[in-house]
PDB file of C-alpha atoms in Angstrom:
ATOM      1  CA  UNK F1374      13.759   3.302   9.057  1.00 94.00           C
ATOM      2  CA  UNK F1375      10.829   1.748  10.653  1.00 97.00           C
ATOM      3  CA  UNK F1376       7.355   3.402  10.120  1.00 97.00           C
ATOM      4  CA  UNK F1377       4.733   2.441  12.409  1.00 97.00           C
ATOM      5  CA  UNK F1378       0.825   2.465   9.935  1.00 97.00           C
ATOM      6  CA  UNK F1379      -2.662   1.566  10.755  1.00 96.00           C
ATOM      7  CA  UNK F1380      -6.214   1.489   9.123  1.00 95.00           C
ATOM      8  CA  UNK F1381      -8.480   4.566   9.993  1.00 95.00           C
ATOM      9  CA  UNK F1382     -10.052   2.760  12.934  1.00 95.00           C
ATOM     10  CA  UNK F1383      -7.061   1.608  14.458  1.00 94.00           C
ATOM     11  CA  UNK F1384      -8.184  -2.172  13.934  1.00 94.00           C
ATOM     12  CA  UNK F1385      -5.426  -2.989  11.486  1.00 95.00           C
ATOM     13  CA  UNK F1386      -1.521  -1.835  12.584  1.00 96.00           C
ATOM     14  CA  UNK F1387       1.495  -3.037  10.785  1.00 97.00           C
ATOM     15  CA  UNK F1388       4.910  -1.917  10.737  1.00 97.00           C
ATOM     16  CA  UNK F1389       7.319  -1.572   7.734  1.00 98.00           C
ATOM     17  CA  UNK F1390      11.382  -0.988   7.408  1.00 97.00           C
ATOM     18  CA  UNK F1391      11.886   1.308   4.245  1.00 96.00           C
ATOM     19  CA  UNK F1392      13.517   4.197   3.036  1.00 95.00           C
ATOM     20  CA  UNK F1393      10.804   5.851   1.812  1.00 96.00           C
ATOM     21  CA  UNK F1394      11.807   8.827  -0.360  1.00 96.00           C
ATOM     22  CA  UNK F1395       9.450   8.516  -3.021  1.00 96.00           C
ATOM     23  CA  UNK F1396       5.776   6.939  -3.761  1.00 97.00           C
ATOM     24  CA  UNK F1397       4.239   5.954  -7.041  1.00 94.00           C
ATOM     25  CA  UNK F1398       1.231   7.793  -8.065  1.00 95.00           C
ATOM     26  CA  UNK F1399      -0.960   5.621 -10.584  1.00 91.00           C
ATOM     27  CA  UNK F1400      -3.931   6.853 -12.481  1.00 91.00           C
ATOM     28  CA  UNK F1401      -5.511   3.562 -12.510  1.00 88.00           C
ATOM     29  CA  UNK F1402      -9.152   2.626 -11.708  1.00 87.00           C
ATOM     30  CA  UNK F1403      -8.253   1.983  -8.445  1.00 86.00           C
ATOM     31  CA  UNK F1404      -5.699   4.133  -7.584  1.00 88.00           C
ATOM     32  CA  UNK F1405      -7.079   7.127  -8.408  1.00 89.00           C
ATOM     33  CA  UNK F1406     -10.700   6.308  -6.913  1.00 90.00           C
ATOM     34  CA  UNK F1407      -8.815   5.533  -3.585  1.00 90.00           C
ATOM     35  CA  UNK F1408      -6.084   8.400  -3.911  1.00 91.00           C
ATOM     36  CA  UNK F1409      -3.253   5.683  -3.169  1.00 93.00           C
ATOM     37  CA  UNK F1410       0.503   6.982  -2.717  1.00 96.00           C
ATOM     38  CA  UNK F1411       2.492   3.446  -2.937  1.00 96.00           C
ATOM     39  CA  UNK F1412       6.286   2.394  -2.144  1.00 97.00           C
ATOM     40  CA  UNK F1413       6.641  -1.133  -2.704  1.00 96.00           C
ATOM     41  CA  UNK F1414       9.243  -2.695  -0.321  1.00 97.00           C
ATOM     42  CA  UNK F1415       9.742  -6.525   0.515  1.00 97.00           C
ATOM     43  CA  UNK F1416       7.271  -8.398   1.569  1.00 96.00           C
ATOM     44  CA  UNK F1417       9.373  -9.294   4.415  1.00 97.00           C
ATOM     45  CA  UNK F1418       9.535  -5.567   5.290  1.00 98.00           C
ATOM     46  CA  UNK F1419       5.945  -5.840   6.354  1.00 97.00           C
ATOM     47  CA  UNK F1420       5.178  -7.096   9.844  1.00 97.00           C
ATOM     48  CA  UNK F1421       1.607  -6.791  11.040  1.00 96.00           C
ATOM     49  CA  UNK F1422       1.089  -5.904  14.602  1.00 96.00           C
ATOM     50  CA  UNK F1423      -2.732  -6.219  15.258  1.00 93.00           C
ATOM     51  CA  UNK F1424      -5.660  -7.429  12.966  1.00 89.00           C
ATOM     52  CA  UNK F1425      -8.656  -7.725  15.232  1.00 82.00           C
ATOM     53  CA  UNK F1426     -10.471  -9.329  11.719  1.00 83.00           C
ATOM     54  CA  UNK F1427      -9.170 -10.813   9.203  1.00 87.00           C
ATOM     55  CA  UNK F1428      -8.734  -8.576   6.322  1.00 91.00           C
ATOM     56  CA  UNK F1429     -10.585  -8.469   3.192  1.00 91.00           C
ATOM     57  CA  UNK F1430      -9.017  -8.969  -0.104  1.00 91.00           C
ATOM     58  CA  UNK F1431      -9.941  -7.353  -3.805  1.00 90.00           C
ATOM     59  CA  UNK F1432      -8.005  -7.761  -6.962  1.00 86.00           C
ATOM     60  CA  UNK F1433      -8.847  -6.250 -10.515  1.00 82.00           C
ATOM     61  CA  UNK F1434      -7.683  -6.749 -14.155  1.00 76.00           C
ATOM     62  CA  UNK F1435      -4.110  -8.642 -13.855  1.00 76.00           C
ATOM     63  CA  UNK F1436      -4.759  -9.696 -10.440  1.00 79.00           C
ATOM     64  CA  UNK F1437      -0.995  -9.120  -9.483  1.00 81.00           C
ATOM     65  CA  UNK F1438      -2.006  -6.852  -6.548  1.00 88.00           C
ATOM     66  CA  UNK F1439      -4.191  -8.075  -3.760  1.00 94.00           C
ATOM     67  CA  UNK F1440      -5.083  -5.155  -2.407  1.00 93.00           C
ATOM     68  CA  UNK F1441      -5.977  -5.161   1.438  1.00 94.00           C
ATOM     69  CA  UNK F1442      -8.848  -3.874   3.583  1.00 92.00           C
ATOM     70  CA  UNK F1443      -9.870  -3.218   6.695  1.00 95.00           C
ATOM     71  CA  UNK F1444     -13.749  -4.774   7.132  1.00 93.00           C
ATOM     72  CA  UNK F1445     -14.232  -2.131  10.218  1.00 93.00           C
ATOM     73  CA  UNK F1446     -13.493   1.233   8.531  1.00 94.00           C
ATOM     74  CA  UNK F1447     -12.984  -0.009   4.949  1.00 92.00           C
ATOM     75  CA  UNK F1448      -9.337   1.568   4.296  1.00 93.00           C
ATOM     76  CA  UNK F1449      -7.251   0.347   2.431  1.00 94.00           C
ATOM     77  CA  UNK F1450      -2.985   0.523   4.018  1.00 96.00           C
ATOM     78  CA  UNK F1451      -1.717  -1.968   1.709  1.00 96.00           C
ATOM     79  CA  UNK F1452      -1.352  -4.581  -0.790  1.00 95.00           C
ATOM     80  CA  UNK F1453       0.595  -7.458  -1.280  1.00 96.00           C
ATOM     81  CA  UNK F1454       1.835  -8.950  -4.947  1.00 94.00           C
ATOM     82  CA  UNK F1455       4.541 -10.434  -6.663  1.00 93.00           C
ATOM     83  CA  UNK F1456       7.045  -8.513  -8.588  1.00 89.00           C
ATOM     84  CA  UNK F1457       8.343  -9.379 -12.107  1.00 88.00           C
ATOM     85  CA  UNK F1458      11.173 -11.496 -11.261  1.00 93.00           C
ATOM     86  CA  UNK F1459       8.759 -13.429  -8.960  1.00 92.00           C
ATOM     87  CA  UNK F1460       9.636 -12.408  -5.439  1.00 95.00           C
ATOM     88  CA  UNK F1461       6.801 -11.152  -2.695  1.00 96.00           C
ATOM     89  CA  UNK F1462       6.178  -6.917  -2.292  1.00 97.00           C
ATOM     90  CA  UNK F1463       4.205  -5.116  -0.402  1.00 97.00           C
ATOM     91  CA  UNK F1464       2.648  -1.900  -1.913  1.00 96.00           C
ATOM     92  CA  UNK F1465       2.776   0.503   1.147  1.00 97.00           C
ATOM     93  CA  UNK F1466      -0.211   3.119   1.256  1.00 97.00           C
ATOM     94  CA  UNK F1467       2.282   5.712   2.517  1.00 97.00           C
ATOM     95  CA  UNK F1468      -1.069   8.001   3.474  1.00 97.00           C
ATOM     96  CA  UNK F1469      -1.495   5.666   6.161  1.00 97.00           C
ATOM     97  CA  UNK F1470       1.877   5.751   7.623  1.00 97.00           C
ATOM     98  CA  UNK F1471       2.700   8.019  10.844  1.00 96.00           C
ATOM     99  CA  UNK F1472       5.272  10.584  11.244  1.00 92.00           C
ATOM    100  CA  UNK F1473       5.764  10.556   6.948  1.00 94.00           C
ATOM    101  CA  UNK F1474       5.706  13.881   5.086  1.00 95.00           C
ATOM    102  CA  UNK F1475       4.246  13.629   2.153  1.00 95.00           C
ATOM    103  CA  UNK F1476       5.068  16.601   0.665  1.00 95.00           C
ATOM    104  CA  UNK F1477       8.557  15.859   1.075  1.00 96.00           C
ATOM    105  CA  UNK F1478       8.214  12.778  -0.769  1.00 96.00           C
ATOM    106  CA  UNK F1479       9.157  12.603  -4.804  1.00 96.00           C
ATOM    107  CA  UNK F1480       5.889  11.670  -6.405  1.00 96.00           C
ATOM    108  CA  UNK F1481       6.297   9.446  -9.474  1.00 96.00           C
ATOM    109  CA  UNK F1482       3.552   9.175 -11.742  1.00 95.00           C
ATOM    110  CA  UNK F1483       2.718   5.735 -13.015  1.00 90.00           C
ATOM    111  CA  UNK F1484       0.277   5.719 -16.269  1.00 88.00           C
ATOM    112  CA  UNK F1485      -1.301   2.610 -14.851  1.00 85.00           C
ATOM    113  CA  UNK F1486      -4.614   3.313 -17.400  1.00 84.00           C
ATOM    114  CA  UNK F1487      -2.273   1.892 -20.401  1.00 83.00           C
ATOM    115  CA  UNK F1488      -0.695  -0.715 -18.881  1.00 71.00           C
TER     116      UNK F1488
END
């Protein structure tokens, strides 16, 4: 399926092809400051649409996520890393995808504190 996503403001859109069934729910700094939901998919499942600035980038602890922002309204739709076995994911904020219920979705919680 193809889910359409966007920033608050609209300035960042992106599209991504996933079955998304489930989301990850860490309790990391991050995560739980921002109230992420991720699915990781390919990171040639992500195709951005319109970027009217370039995004800004943060990374923490590891570094293994770069996690993505819009510099308009500050939100944050996703992040792009590399996976163990060294190939490129995206970390899908599913909160910012359209036409996605998220209480249908199986929430897996990640203890991302101790890792």
């Amino acid at each position: 399926m193809i889910y359409q996503g966007s920033c608050h403001c609209g300035a960042v859109a992106y599209q991504v092809e996933a079955d998304i069934s489930s989301a990850l729910s860490c309790n990391c700094s991050i995560c739980s400051r921002k109230g992420y939901l991720l699915s990781f998919v390919p990171g040639s499942n992500l195709t951005m649409l319109k970027t009217e600035q370039p995004l800004t980038s943060y990374t923490f602890n590891t570094h293994k996520i770069k996690h993505q922002f819009c510099p308009v309204c500050g939100c944050a739709p996703f992040g792009l890393g590399v996976d163990p076995e060294g190939n490129e994911v995206a970390a899908i904020n599913v909160r910012c995808l359209q036409d996605i219920d998220l209480d249908a979705l199986e929430i897996h919680k990640y203890d991302g504190k101790q890792s």
